[in-house]
Tab-separated table of C-alpha atoms in Angstrom:
chain	number	residue	atom	x	y	z
A	2	MET	CA	-2.599	3.804	19.300
A	3	SER	CA	-6.030	2.208	19.031
A	4	ALA	CA	-6.626	-1.098	17.267
A	5	ARG	CA	-8.526	0.798	14.578
A	6	GLN	CA	-5.558	3.101	13.969
A	7	ARG	CA	-3.123	0.178	13.835
A	8	GLY	CA	-5.220	-1.407	11.097
A	9	HIS	CA	-5.714	1.793	9.112
A	10	HIS	CA	-3.940	1.795	5.761
A	11	ASP	CA	-5.202	4.075	3.025
A	12	VAL	CA	-3.175	4.719	-0.124
A	13	GLN	CA	-4.623	6.726	-2.995
A	14	GLN	CA	-2.855	6.768	-6.332
A	15	HIS	CA	-3.971	9.804	-8.308
A	16	ARG	CA	-4.202	10.000	-12.065
A	17	SER	CA	-1.137	11.885	-13.253
A	18	SER	CA	-1.173	14.499	-15.998
A	19	LEU	CA	2.609	14.316	-16.409
A	20	LYS	CA	4.289	11.363	-18.099
A	21	GLY	CA	6.945	9.755	-15.945
A	22	VAL	CA	5.449	11.010	-12.660
A	23	GLU	CA	3.293	9.097	-10.158
A	24	ALA	CA	1.335	10.829	-7.372
A	25	TYR	CA	0.154	9.289	-4.102
A	26	THR	CA	-1.534	10.369	-0.886
A	27	LEU	CA	-0.958	8.000	2.041
A	28	GLU	CA	-2.449	7.769	5.523
A	29	THR	CA	-1.327	4.760	7.498
A	30	ALA	CA	0.110	3.328	10.686
A	31	ALA	CA	1.709	0.496	8.712
A	32	THR	CA	5.382	-0.398	8.866
A	33	PHE	CA	7.016	-0.856	5.463
A	34	PRO	CA	9.817	-3.438	5.189
A	35	ARG	CA	13.104	-2.641	3.511
A	36	HIS	CA	12.535	-1.977	-0.171
A	37	SER	CA	13.618	0.292	-3.002
A	38	HIS	CA	12.146	2.143	-5.982
A	39	ASP	CA	13.542	2.602	-9.466
A	40	GLN	CA	12.299	6.200	-9.273
A	41	PHE	CA	13.288	9.342	-7.408
A	42	GLY	CA	10.728	10.065	-4.709
A	43	ILE	CA	9.935	13.295	-2.912
A	44	GLY	CA	7.110	13.917	-0.483
A	45	VAL	CA	5.889	16.164	2.284
A	46	MET	CA	4.512	15.137	5.655
A	47	LEU	CA	0.980	16.391	6.286
A	48	ALA	CA	0.286	14.952	9.754
A	49	GLY	CA	1.873	12.617	12.272
A	50	ALA	CA	5.526	11.643	12.245
A	51	HIS	CA	7.644	9.221	10.247
A	52	ARG	CA	10.945	7.464	10.773
A	53	SER	CA	12.952	5.304	8.431
A	54	TRP	CA	16.331	3.735	7.886
A	55	SER	CA	18.171	4.112	4.613
A	56	CYS	CA	21.653	3.605	3.266
A	57	VAL	CA	21.853	7.391	2.863
A	58	GLY	CA	20.884	8.363	6.387
A	59	HIS	CA	18.424	8.048	9.251
A	60	VAL	CA	15.160	9.906	8.761
A	61	GLU	CA	12.780	11.449	11.257
A	62	ALA	CA	10.175	13.771	9.794
A	63	GLY	CA	7.091	15.580	11.077
A	64	PRO	CA	4.411	17.842	9.581
A	65	GLY	CA	5.819	20.164	6.927
A	66	ASP	CA	9.076	18.236	6.516
A	67	VAL	CA	10.141	17.014	3.093
A	68	ILE	CA	11.302	13.411	2.615
A	69	MET	CA	13.320	12.242	-0.375
A	70	VAL	CA	14.550	8.906	-1.669
A	71	ASN	CA	17.056	8.210	-4.417
A	72	PRO	CA	16.488	5.638	-7.180
A	73	GLY	CA	17.586	2.240	-5.913
A	74	GLU	CA	18.039	3.440	-2.327
A	75	VAL	CA	17.049	0.719	0.137
A	76	HIS	CA	14.880	2.061	2.956
A	77	ASP	CA	12.035	1.176	5.284
A	78	GLY	CA	9.339	3.216	7.047
A	79	ALA	CA	7.357	3.321	10.264
A	80	THR	CA	5.297	5.662	12.394
A	81	LEU	CA	7.147	7.739	14.981
A	82	GLY	CA	5.527	8.240	18.361
A	83	GLY	CA	2.414	6.213	17.628
A	84	GLY	CA	-0.714	7.140	15.728
A	85	LEU	CA	-1.292	7.655	12.048
A	86	ARG	CA	0.946	9.546	9.686
A	87	ARG	CA	-0.196	11.204	6.483
A	88	TRP	CA	1.901	12.390	3.572
A	89	ARG	CA	1.886	12.910	-0.173
A	90	MET	CA	4.529	11.649	-2.567
A	91	LEU	CA	5.629	12.209	-6.133
A	92	TYR	CA	7.763	9.577	-7.854
A	93	PHE	CA	9.749	10.593	-10.935
A	94	ASP	CA	11.241	8.244	-13.507
A	95	ALA	CA	15.022	8.359	-13.186
A	96	GLY	CA	15.382	9.447	-16.820
A	97	LEU	CA	13.182	12.480	-16.209
A	98	VAL	CA	15.256	13.460	-13.167
A	99	ASP	CA	18.476	13.167	-15.141
A	100	GLU	CA	16.984	15.273	-17.921
A	101	VAL	CA	15.912	18.069	-15.599
A	102	LEU	CA	18.945	18.109	-13.308
A	103	PHE	CA	21.694	17.454	-15.822
A	104	THR	CA	20.370	18.782	-19.138
A	105	ASP	CA	18.360	21.768	-17.893
A	106	LEU	CA	20.233	22.749	-14.741
A	107	GLY	CA	23.743	21.434	-15.310
A	108	ALA	CA	23.688	19.744	-11.894
A	109	LEU	CA	24.964	16.249	-11.295
A	110	PRO	CA	22.107	13.933	-10.302
A	111	ASP	CA	24.001	12.332	-7.428
A	112	VAL	CA	22.147	11.734	-4.178
A	113	VAL	CA	19.751	13.840	-2.156
A	114	HIS	CA	19.488	14.163	1.600
A	115	PRO	CA	16.756	11.877	2.980
A	116	ALA	CA	14.887	14.600	4.890
A	117	ALA	CA	14.785	18.370	4.924
A	118	ARG	CA	13.044	21.176	6.772
A	119	ASP	CA	12.644	23.596	3.898
A	120	GLY	CA	9.430	25.595	3.699
A	121	ARG	CA	10.066	26.765	0.155
A	122	LEU	CA	10.708	23.224	-1.087
A	123	ALA	CA	7.529	22.015	0.623
A	124	ALA	CA	5.504	24.821	-0.980
A	125	LEU	CA	6.940	24.038	-4.417
A	126	LEU	CA	6.098	20.373	-3.935
A	127	HIS	CA	2.499	21.171	-2.967
A	128	ALA	CA	2.157	23.373	-6.061
A	129	LEU	CA	3.557	20.741	-8.407
A	130	PHE	CA	1.463	18.000	-6.800
A	131	ALA	CA	-1.702	20.035	-7.440
A	132	ALA	CA	-0.732	20.513	-11.080
A	133	VAL	CA	0.198	16.853	-11.600
A	134	ILE	CA	-3.158	15.524	-10.363
A	135	ASP	CA	-5.185	18.135	-12.260
A	136	VAL	CA	-5.887	16.822	-15.760
A	137	ARG	CA	-6.928	20.372	-16.739
A	138	ALA	CA	-3.622	21.883	-15.610
A	139	GLN	CA	-1.856	24.072	-18.139
A	140	PRO	CA	1.244	22.208	-19.369
A	141	LEU	CA	3.360	25.380	-19.334
A	142	GLN	CA	2.539	26.159	-15.713
A	143	ARG	CA	3.049	22.536	-14.701
A	144	ASP	CA	6.460	22.372	-16.397
A	145	GLU	CA	7.524	25.608	-14.703
A	146	ARG	CA	6.575	24.188	-11.328
A	147	LEU	CA	8.522	21.014	-12.086
A	148	LEU	CA	11.621	23.007	-12.950
A	149	ALA	CA	11.266	25.259	-9.881
A	150	LEU	CA	11.116	22.213	-7.616
A	151	PHE	CA	14.315	20.750	-9.005
A	152	VAL	CA	16.091	24.105	-8.941
A	153	GLN	CA	15.500	24.180	-5.183
A	154	ILE	CA	16.655	20.581	-4.815
A	155	ALA	CA	19.804	21.248	-6.838
A	156	ARG	CA	20.640	24.389	-4.860
A	157	ARG	CA	20.150	23.042	-1.371
A	158	HIS	CA	19.685	19.304	-1.149
A	159	ILE	CA	22.097	17.401	-3.383
A	160	ALA	CA	24.755	15.712	-1.293
A	161	ARG	CA	28.130	14.507	-2.385
A	162	PRO	CA	28.189	11.060	-3.954
A	163	LEU	CA	28.269	8.274	-1.404
A	164	ARG	CA	31.526	6.490	-0.894
A	165	LYS	CA	30.411	2.951	-1.406
A	166	PRO	CA	32.546	0.110	-0.074
A	167	PRO	CA	34.268	-2.023	-2.707
A	168	THR	CA	31.949	-4.595	-4.189
A	169	HIS	CA	32.859	-8.170	-3.318
A	170	ALA	CA	33.302	-10.283	-6.420
A	171	SER	CA	31.024	-12.905	-4.869
A	172	VAL	CA	28.193	-10.395	-4.438
A	173	ALA	CA	28.666	-9.028	-7.944
A	174	LYS	CA	28.385	-12.517	-9.414
A	175	ALA	CA	25.318	-13.326	-7.347
A	176	ARG	CA	23.586	-10.072	-8.267
A	177	GLN	CA	24.329	-10.615	-11.944
A	178	LEU	CA	22.743	-14.050	-11.849
A	179	LEU	CA	19.696	-12.740	-9.993
A	180	ASP	CA	19.339	-9.802	-12.391
A	181	ASP	CA	19.533	-12.100	-15.406
A	182	THR	CA	17.033	-14.613	-14.074
A	183	ILE	CA	14.535	-12.688	-11.927
A	184	GLU	CA	11.680	-14.754	-13.325
A	185	ARG	CA	13.236	-17.997	-12.059
A	186	SER	CA	13.970	-19.078	-8.495
A	187	ALA	CA	17.609	-19.648	-7.575
A	188	THR	CA	18.745	-21.201	-4.316
A	189	LEU	CA	21.320	-19.823	-1.920
A	190	ALA	CA	23.431	-22.865	-2.732
A	191	ASP	CA	23.279	-21.964	-6.457
A	192	LEU	CA	24.482	-18.437	-5.734
A	193	ALA	CA	27.213	-19.551	-3.353
A	194	ALA	CA	28.511	-22.126	-5.821
A	195	LEU	CA	28.664	-19.537	-8.592
A	196	ALA	CA	30.449	-17.063	-6.316
A	197	GLY	CA	32.839	-19.655	-4.908
A	198	VAL	CA	32.047	-18.963	-1.246
A	199	SER	CA	29.956	-20.571	1.476
A	200	ARG	CA	26.259	-19.808	1.773
A	201	PHE	CA	26.877	-17.972	5.056
A	202	GLN	CA	29.666	-15.843	3.572
A	203	LEU	CA	27.538	-14.914	0.578
A	204	LEU	CA	24.473	-14.058	2.644
A	205	ARG	CA	26.469	-11.895	5.047
A	206	SER	CA	28.256	-10.005	2.270
A	207	PHE	CA	25.095	-9.590	0.218
A	208	VAL	CA	23.134	-8.030	3.080
A	209	ARG	CA	26.060	-5.785	4.036
A	210	GLU	CA	26.384	-4.391	0.507
A	211	THR	CA	22.764	-4.168	-0.609
A	212	GLY	CA	20.797	-3.877	2.638
A	213	LEU	CA	18.637	-6.783	1.433
A	214	THR	CA	18.738	-10.548	1.504
A	215	PRO	CA	18.992	-12.214	-1.928
A	216	HIS	CA	15.318	-13.205	-1.725
A	217	ALA	CA	14.243	-9.637	-0.885
A	218	TYR	CA	16.504	-8.313	-3.654
A	219	VAL	CA	14.808	-10.547	-6.246
A	220	LEU	CA	11.373	-9.524	-4.998
A	221	GLN	CA	12.296	-5.852	-5.415
A	222	ARG	CA	13.506	-6.474	-8.942
A	223	ARG	CA	10.308	-8.340	-9.789
A	224	LEU	CA	8.028	-5.680	-8.328
A	225	ASN	CA	9.777	-2.826	-10.122
A	226	ALA	CA	9.650	-4.845	-13.340
A	227	ALA	CA	5.938	-5.440	-12.690
A	228	LYS	CA	5.315	-1.686	-12.609
A	229	ARG	CA	6.990	-1.265	-15.976
A	230	LEU	CA	5.003	-4.117	-17.542
A	231	LEU	CA	1.714	-2.850	-16.099
A	232	ALA	CA	2.494	0.655	-17.376
A	233	GLY	CA	3.097	-0.894	-20.776
A	234	GLY	CA	-0.462	-2.255	-20.846
A	235	ASN	CA	0.058	-5.832	-19.633
A	236	GLY	CA	-2.590	-7.338	-17.351
A	237	PRO	CA	-1.785	-8.473	-13.785
A	238	ALA	CA	-2.203	-12.185	-14.590
A	239	ALA	CA	0.228	-12.002	-17.500
A	240	VAL	CA	2.718	-9.988	-15.436
A	241	ALA	CA	2.582	-12.509	-12.604
A	242	HIS	CA	3.286	-15.355	-15.036
A	243	THR	CA	6.087	-13.500	-16.832
A	244	LEU	CA	7.933	-12.575	-13.643
A	245	GLY	CA	7.688	-15.920	-11.884
A	246	PHE	CA	5.137	-15.160	-9.183
A	247	ALA	CA	3.221	-18.221	-8.010
A	248	ASP	CA	-0.025	-16.687	-9.262
A	249	GLN	CA	-1.809	-13.363	-9.621
A	250	SER	CA	-2.744	-13.329	-5.933
A	251	HIS	CA	0.920	-13.635	-4.965
A	252	LEU	CA	1.780	-10.644	-7.152
A	253	THR	CA	-1.155	-8.654	-5.770
A	254	ARG	CA	-0.176	-9.240	-2.131
A	255	ALA	CA	3.472	-8.324	-2.681
A	256	PHE	CA	2.637	-5.336	-4.894
A	257	LYS	CA	0.131	-3.872	-2.433
A	258	ARG	CA	2.434	-4.395	0.523
A	259	GLN	CA	5.158	-2.340	-1.140
A	260	PHE	CA	3.247	0.249	-3.163
A	261	GLY	CA	-0.018	0.442	-1.239
A	262	VAL	CA	-2.222	-0.238	-4.272
A	263	THR	CA	-3.061	-3.387	-6.222
A	264	PRO	CA	-1.621	-3.998	-9.701
A	265	GLY	CA	-5.074	-3.363	-11.155
A	266	GLN	CA	-5.437	-0.038	-9.325
A	267	TYR	CA	-1.950	0.998	-10.423
A	268	ARG	CA	-2.692	0.153	-14.047
A	269	ALA	CA	-6.041	1.985	-13.962
A	270	ALA	CA	-4.439	5.157	-12.583
A	271	LEU	CA	-2.100	5.319	-15.577
A	272	ARG	CA	-4.868	5.239	-18.187
């Protein structure tokens, strides 16, 4: 891979004609650290190859393959075999997914497989993507494409619910504190004292259960909260202050590293 390819990172967030859906086209050689989304994501590889780790399963995907990620699923991402990889993604609000799968189709919105080689699903995704980014798209046709996509997912790609290991009481207490105070910084000693265990015991259990360190967990919660506040019309500076980022630049760096666009670009794409 050339130095130019290693530094290439292009993420385009398209204006979406469908409420609750975000559309992106990505071309990058970047490696994404472990993170999660509040939304359900589904994409199709256009060029190059991709690999990632997730708590659902290991992923390797090439051109034409479909990749999927469940809400809250911790995962990472990197190029496979060198060079750039290019793909398009749609992210759906979890409430919209529940409405389509459960209300319309009678399917349980459990978990999806992380990768699939399904030509029909890929074609349905391309069709819906085109309708979502076309502000002139007919709502009836767009809604039909949305439903067709999830019919295919429900028929072929919903796995059984994961058997999660029992949650340690110490981790549950730590997560509750972090969830309740994401705008304030807690220390590992604070969390360990609340949970009644040593710092080492808490850190080890926390990573085992969530796939993230406590610091990374808080950052994920803040970034997902930032998206909601930006979508609600708040400016980046106000969001940074509300969520406890050091300043707007800190928010911008973290936001772009995870989502590929700046808070301002994200907000503009939703208008």
